[in-house]
Tab-separated table of C-alpha atoms and ligand atoms in Angstrom:
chain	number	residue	atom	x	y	z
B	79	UNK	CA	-55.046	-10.306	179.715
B	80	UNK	CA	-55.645	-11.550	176.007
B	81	UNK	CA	-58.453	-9.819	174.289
B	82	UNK	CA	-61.278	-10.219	172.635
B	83	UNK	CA	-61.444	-11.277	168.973
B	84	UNK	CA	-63.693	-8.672	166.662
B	85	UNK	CA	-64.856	-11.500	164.305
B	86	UNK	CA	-65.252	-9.260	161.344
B	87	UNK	CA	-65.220	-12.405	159.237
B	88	UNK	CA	-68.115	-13.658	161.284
B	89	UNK	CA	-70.074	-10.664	161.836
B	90	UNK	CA	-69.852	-9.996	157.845
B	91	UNK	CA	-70.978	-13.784	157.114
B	92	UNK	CA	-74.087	-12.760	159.667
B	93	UNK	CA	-74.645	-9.326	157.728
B	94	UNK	CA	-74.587	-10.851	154.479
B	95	UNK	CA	-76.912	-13.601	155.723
B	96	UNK	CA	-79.480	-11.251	156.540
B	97	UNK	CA	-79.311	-9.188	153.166
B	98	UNK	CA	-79.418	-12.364	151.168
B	99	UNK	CA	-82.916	-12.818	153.214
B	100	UNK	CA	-84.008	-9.488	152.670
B	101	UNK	CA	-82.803	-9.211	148.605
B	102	UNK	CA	-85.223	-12.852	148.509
B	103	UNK	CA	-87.917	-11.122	150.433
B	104	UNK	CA	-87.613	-8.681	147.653
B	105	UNK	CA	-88.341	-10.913	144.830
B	106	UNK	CA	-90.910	-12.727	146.457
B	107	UNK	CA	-92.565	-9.741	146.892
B	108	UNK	CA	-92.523	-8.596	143.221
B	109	UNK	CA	-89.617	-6.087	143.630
B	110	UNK	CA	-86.216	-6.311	141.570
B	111	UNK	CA	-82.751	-7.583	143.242
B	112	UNK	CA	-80.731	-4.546	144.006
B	113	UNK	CA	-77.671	-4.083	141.195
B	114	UNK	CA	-74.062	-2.781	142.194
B	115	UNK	CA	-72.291	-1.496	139.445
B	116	UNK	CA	-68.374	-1.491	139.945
B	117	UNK	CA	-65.687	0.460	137.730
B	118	UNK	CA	-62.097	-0.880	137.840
B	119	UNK	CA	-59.674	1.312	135.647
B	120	UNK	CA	-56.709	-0.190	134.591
B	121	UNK	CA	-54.835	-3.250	136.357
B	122	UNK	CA	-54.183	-2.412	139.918
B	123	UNK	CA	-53.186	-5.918	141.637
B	124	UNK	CA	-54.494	-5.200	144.879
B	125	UNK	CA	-57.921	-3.233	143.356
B	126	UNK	CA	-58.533	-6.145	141.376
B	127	UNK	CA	-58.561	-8.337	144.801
B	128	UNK	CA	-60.675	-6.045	145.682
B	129	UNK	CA	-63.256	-5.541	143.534
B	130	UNK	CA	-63.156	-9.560	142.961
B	131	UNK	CA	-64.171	-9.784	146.765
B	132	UNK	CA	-67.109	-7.365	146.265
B	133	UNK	CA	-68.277	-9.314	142.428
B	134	UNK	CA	-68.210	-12.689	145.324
B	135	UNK	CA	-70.346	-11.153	148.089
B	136	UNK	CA	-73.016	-9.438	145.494
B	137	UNK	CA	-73.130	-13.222	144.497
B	138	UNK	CA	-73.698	-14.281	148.072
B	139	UNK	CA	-76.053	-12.004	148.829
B	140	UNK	CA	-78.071	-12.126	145.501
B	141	UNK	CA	-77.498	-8.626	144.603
B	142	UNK	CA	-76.590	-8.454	141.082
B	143	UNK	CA	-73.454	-6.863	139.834
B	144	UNK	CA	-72.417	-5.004	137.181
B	145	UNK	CA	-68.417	-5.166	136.753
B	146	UNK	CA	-67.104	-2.550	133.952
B	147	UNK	CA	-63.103	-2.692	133.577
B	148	UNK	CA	-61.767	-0.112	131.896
B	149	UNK	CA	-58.109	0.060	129.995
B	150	UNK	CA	-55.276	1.745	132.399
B	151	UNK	CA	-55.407	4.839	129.692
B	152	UNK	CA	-58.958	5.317	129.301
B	153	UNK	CA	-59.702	8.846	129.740
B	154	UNK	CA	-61.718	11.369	131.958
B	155	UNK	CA	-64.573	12.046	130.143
B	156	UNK	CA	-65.004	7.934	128.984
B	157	UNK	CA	-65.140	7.174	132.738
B	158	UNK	CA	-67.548	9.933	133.539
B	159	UNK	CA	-69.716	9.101	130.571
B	160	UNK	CA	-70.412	5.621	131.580
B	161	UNK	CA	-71.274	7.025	135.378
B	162	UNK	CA	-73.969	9.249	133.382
B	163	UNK	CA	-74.731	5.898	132.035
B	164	UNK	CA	-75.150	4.134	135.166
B	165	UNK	CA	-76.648	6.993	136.575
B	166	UNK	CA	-79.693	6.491	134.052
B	167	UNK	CA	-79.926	2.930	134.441
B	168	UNK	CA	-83.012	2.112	136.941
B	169	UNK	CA	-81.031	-1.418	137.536
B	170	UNK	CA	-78.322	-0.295	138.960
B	171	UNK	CA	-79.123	1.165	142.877
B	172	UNK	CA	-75.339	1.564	143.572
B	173	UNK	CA	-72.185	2.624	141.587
B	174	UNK	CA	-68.819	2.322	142.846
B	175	UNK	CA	-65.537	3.376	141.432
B	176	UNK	CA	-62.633	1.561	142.629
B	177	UNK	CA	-59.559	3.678	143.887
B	178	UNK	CA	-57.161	5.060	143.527
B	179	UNK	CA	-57.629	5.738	140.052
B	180	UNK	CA	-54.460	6.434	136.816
B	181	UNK	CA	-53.129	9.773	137.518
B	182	UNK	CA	-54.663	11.327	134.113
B	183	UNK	CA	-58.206	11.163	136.039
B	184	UNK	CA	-59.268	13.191	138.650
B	185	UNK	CA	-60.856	11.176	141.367
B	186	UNK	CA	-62.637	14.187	142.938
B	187	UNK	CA	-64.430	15.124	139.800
B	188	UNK	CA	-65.125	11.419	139.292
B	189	UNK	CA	-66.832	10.769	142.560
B	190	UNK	CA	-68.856	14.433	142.602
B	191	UNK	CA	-70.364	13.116	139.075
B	192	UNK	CA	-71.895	10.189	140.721
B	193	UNK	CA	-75.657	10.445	141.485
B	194	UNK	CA	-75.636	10.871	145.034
B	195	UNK	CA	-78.420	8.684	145.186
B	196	UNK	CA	-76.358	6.204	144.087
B	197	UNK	CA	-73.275	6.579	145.922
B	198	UNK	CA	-72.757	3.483	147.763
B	199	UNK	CA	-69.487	4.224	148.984
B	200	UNK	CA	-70.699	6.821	150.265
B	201	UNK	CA	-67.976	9.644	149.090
B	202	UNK	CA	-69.687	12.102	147.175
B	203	UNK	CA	-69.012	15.510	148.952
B	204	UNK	CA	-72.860	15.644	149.318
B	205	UNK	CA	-72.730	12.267	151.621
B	206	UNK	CA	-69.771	13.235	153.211
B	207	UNK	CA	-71.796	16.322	154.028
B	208	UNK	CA	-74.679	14.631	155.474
B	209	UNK	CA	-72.519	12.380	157.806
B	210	UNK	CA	-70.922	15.397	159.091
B	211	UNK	CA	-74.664	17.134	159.987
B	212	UNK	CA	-75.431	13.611	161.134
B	213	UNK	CA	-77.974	13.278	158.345
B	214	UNK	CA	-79.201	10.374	156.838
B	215	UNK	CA	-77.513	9.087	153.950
B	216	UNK	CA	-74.750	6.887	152.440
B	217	UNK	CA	-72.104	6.303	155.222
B	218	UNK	CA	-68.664	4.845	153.765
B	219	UNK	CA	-68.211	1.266	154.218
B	220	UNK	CA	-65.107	0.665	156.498
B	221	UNK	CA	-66.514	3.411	158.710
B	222	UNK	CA	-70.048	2.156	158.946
B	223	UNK	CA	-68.817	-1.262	158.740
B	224	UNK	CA	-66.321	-0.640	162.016
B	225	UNK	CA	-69.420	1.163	163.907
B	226	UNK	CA	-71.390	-2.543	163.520
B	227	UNK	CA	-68.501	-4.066	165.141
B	228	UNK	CA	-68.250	-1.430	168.038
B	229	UNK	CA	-71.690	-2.038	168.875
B	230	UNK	CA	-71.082	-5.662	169.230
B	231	UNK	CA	-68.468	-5.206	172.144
B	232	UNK	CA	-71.663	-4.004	174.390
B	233	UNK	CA	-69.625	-1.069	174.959
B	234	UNK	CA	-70.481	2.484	175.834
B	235	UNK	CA	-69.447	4.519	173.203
B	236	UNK	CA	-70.566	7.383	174.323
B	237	UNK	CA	-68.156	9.540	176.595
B	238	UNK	CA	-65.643	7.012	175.579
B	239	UNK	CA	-61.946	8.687	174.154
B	240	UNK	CA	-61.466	7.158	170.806
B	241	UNK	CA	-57.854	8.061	168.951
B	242	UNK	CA	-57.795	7.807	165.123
B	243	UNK	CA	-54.854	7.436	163.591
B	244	UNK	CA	-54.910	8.302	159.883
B	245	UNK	CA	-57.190	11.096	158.377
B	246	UNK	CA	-58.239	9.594	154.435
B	247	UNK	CA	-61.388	10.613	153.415
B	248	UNK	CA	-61.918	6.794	152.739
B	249	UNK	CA	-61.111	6.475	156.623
B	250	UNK	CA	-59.856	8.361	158.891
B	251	UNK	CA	-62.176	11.442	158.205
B	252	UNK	CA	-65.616	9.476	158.034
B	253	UNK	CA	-64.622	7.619	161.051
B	254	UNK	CA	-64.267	10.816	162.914
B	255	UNK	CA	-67.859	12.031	161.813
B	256	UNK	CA	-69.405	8.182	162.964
B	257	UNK	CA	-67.131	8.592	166.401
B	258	UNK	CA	-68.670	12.007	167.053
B	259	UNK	CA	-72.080	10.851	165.589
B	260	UNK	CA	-72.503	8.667	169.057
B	261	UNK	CA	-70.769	10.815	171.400
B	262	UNK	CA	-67.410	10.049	171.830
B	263	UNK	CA	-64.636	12.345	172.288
B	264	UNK	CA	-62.634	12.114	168.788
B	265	UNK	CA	-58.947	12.768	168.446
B	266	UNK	CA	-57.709	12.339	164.626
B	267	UNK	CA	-53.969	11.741	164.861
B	268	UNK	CA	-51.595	11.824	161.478
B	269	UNK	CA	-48.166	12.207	160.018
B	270	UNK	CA	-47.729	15.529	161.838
B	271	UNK	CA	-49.124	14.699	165.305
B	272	UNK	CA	-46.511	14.612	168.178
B	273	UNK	CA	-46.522	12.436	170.776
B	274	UNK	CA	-48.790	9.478	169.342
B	275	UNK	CA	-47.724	6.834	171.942
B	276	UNK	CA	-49.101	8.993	174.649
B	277	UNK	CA	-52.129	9.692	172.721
B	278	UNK	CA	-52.631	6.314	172.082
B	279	UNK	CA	-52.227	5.549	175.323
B	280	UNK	CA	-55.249	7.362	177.047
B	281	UNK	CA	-57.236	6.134	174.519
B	282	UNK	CA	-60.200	3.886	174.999
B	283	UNK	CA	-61.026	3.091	171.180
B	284	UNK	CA	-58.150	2.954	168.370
B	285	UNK	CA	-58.973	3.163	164.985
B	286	UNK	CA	-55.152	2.733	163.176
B	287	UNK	CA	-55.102	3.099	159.558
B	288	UNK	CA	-52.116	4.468	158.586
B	289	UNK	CA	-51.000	1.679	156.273
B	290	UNK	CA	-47.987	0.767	157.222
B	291	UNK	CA	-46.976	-2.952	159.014
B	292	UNK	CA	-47.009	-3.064	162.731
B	293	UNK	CA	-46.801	1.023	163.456
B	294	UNK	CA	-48.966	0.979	166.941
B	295	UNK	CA	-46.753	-1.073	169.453
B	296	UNK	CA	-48.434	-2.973	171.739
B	297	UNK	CA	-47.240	-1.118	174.529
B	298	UNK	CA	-49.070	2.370	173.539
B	299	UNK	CA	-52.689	0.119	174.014
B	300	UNK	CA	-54.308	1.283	177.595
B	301	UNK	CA	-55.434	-1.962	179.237
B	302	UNK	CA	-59.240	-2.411	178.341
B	303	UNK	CA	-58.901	-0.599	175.254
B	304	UNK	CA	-60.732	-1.478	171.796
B	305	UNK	CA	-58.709	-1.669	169.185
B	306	UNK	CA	-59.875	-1.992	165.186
B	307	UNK	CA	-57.086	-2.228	162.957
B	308	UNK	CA	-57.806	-1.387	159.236
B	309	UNK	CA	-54.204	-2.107	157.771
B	310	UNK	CA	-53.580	-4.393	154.855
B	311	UNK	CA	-49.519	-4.551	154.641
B	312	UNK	CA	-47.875	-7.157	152.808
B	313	UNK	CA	-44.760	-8.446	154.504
B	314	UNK	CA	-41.548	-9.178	152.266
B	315	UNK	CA	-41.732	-12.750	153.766
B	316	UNK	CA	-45.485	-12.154	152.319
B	317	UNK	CA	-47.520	-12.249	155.044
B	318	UNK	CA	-50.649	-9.879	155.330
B	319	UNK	CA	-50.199	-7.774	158.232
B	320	UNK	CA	-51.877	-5.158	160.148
B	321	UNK	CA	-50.812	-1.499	161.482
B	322	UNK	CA	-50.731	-2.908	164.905
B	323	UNK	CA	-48.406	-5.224	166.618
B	324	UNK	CA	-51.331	-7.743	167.169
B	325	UNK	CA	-49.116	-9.865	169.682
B	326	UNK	CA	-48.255	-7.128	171.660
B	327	UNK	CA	-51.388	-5.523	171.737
B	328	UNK	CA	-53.611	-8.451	172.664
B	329	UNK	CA	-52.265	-8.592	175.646
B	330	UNK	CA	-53.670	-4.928	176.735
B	331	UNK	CA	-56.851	-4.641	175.012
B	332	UNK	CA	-60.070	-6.084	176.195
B	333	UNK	CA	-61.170	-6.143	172.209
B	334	UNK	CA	-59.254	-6.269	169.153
B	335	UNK	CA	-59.459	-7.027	165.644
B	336	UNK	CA	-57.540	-9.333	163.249
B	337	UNK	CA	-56.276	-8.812	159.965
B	338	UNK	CA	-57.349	-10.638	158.139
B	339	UNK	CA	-60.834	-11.095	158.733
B	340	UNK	CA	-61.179	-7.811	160.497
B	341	UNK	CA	-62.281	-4.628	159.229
B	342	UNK	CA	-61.742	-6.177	155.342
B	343	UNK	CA	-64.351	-7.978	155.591
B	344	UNK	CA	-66.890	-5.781	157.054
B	345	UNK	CA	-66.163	-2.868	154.774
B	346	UNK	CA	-67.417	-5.704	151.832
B	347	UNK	CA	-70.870	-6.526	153.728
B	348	UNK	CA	-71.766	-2.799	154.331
B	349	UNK	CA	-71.194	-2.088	150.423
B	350	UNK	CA	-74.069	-4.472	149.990
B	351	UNK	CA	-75.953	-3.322	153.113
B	352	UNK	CA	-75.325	0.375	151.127
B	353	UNK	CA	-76.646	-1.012	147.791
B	354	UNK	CA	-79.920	-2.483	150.015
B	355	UNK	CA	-80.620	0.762	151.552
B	356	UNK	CA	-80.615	2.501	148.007
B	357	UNK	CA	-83.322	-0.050	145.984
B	358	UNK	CA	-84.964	0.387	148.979
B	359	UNK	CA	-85.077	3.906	148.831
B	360	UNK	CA	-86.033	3.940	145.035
B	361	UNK	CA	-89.103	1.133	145.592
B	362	UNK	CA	-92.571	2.573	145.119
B	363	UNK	CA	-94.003	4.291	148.222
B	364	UNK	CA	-96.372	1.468	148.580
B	365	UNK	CA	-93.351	-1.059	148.884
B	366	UNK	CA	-91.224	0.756	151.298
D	638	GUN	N1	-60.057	1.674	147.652
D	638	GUN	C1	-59.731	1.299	148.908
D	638	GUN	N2	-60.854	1.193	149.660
D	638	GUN	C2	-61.885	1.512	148.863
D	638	GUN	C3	-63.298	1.564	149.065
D	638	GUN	O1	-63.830	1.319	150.152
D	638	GUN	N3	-64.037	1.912	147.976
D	638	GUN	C4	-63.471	2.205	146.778
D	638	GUN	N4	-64.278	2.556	145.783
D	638	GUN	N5	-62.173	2.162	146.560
D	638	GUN	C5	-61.387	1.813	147.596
């Protein structure tokens, strides 16, 4: 068997298509372009990739975006002054704060002082909260954005036994909460979890983000299985690498997805289908 490629790269060029429609629909109606306002603090290689992604698909997409770097030292209270900033500012719909942050800040108190109205990552303990009650609100990216790609296998997710391996509350967590949202059965595997292999094993959905290269062998995969890798490891020959042994397991799973052009890729279109969903939210009752 070879599976299935999960065309993240694809399914995110799709997504973004339709929000670019929908952000022109917007202005032709009279309403503003949403605004995503991003904070990078300090010099971060990989964060700066990052972000630089996002500033590309805002551009896409037509959503405006508001970059703010910050110097590696700057402060606590500098950072969580310009969120009260941002907060204020009825252009901006979404404010994200790129992590991790310099160990002087605390990233907890950072992300609890954005408006959660705002939050279009989708961290703020108040978000998190609703996801867990299966509320509506702001549903992390990679999470949300791996849920879009489930539903395009056609699969039944419900009743299915989906394995997690990794427990961030970037990740792991949130993934959980979607998993259990639709009815599957959720185990969330980490560094103190015995037996993985075998866990893996009877599992019909694997989520593996563990970060680091080529952890889930190919011969833990059940045949059938789906399999959405979310690991970003550089090689030391410098190749870009998963958590999965790709090889290995595309010959067992039915479904599987690459890195790149996976999961990285759909966590960037969701941040924009976040920052949508929030100018949306804060039209006029007459527009909505
Ligand atoms: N760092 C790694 N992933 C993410 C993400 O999805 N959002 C933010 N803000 N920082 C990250």
């Amino acid at each position: 068997m070879s599976a299935n490629i999960l065309d993240g790269k694809q399914v995110a060029a799709e997504l973004i298509e339709d929000i670019r429609q929908a952000v022109q629909h917007r202005l032709a109606t009279g309403r503003r372009a949403p605004g995503l306002a991003m904070i990078l603090v300090g010099d971060n290689p990989a964060s700066r990739v990052y972000v630089s992604n996002k500033e590309r698909a805002c551009a896409r997409s037509g959503i405006r975006s508001f970059l703010h770097i910050l110097a590696p030292d700057t402060g606590q209270s500098d950072l969580l002054d310009l969120i009260q900033t941002l907060n204020a500012d009825p252009e901006v719909d979404g404010i994200l704060v790129q992590l991790p942050l310099p160990t002087q800040i605390d990233s907890g108190a950072v992300i609890e002082h954005i408006d959660p109205a705002k939050d279009a990552d989708g961290f703020h303990p108040y978000n998190m909260g609703r996801l867990a009650l299966s509320l509506p609100g702001f549903r992390p990216c990679t999470p949300r954005g791996i849920m879009t790609l489930l539903e395009r296998t056609g699969l039944p997710l419900a009743g299915s036994d989906a394995v997690i391996i990794g427990r961030s509350n970037i990740v792991g967590r949130p993934m959980a909460l979607e998993l259990l949202r639709v009815d599957a059965t959720v185990t969330v595997c980490h560094s103190r979890t015995r037996d993985l292999d075998r866990k893996v094993a009877g599992a019909d959905i694997v989520v593996a983000a563990v970060g680091r290269a080529q952890f889930v062998a190919g011969d833990w995969i059940k045949r059938g299985a789906t399999v959405i890798d979310v690991g970003m490891n550089h090689t030391a020959a410098g190749t870009l690498v998963g958590d999965v042994d790709f090889a290995g397991a595309s010959r067992r799973a039915a479904w599987i997805t690459p890195v790149p052009g996976g999961v990285g890729p759909m966590t960037v279109a969701t941040l924009l289908q976040n920052t949508l969903d929030s100018a949306a939210a804060r039209d006029p009752l007459e527009n909505r």
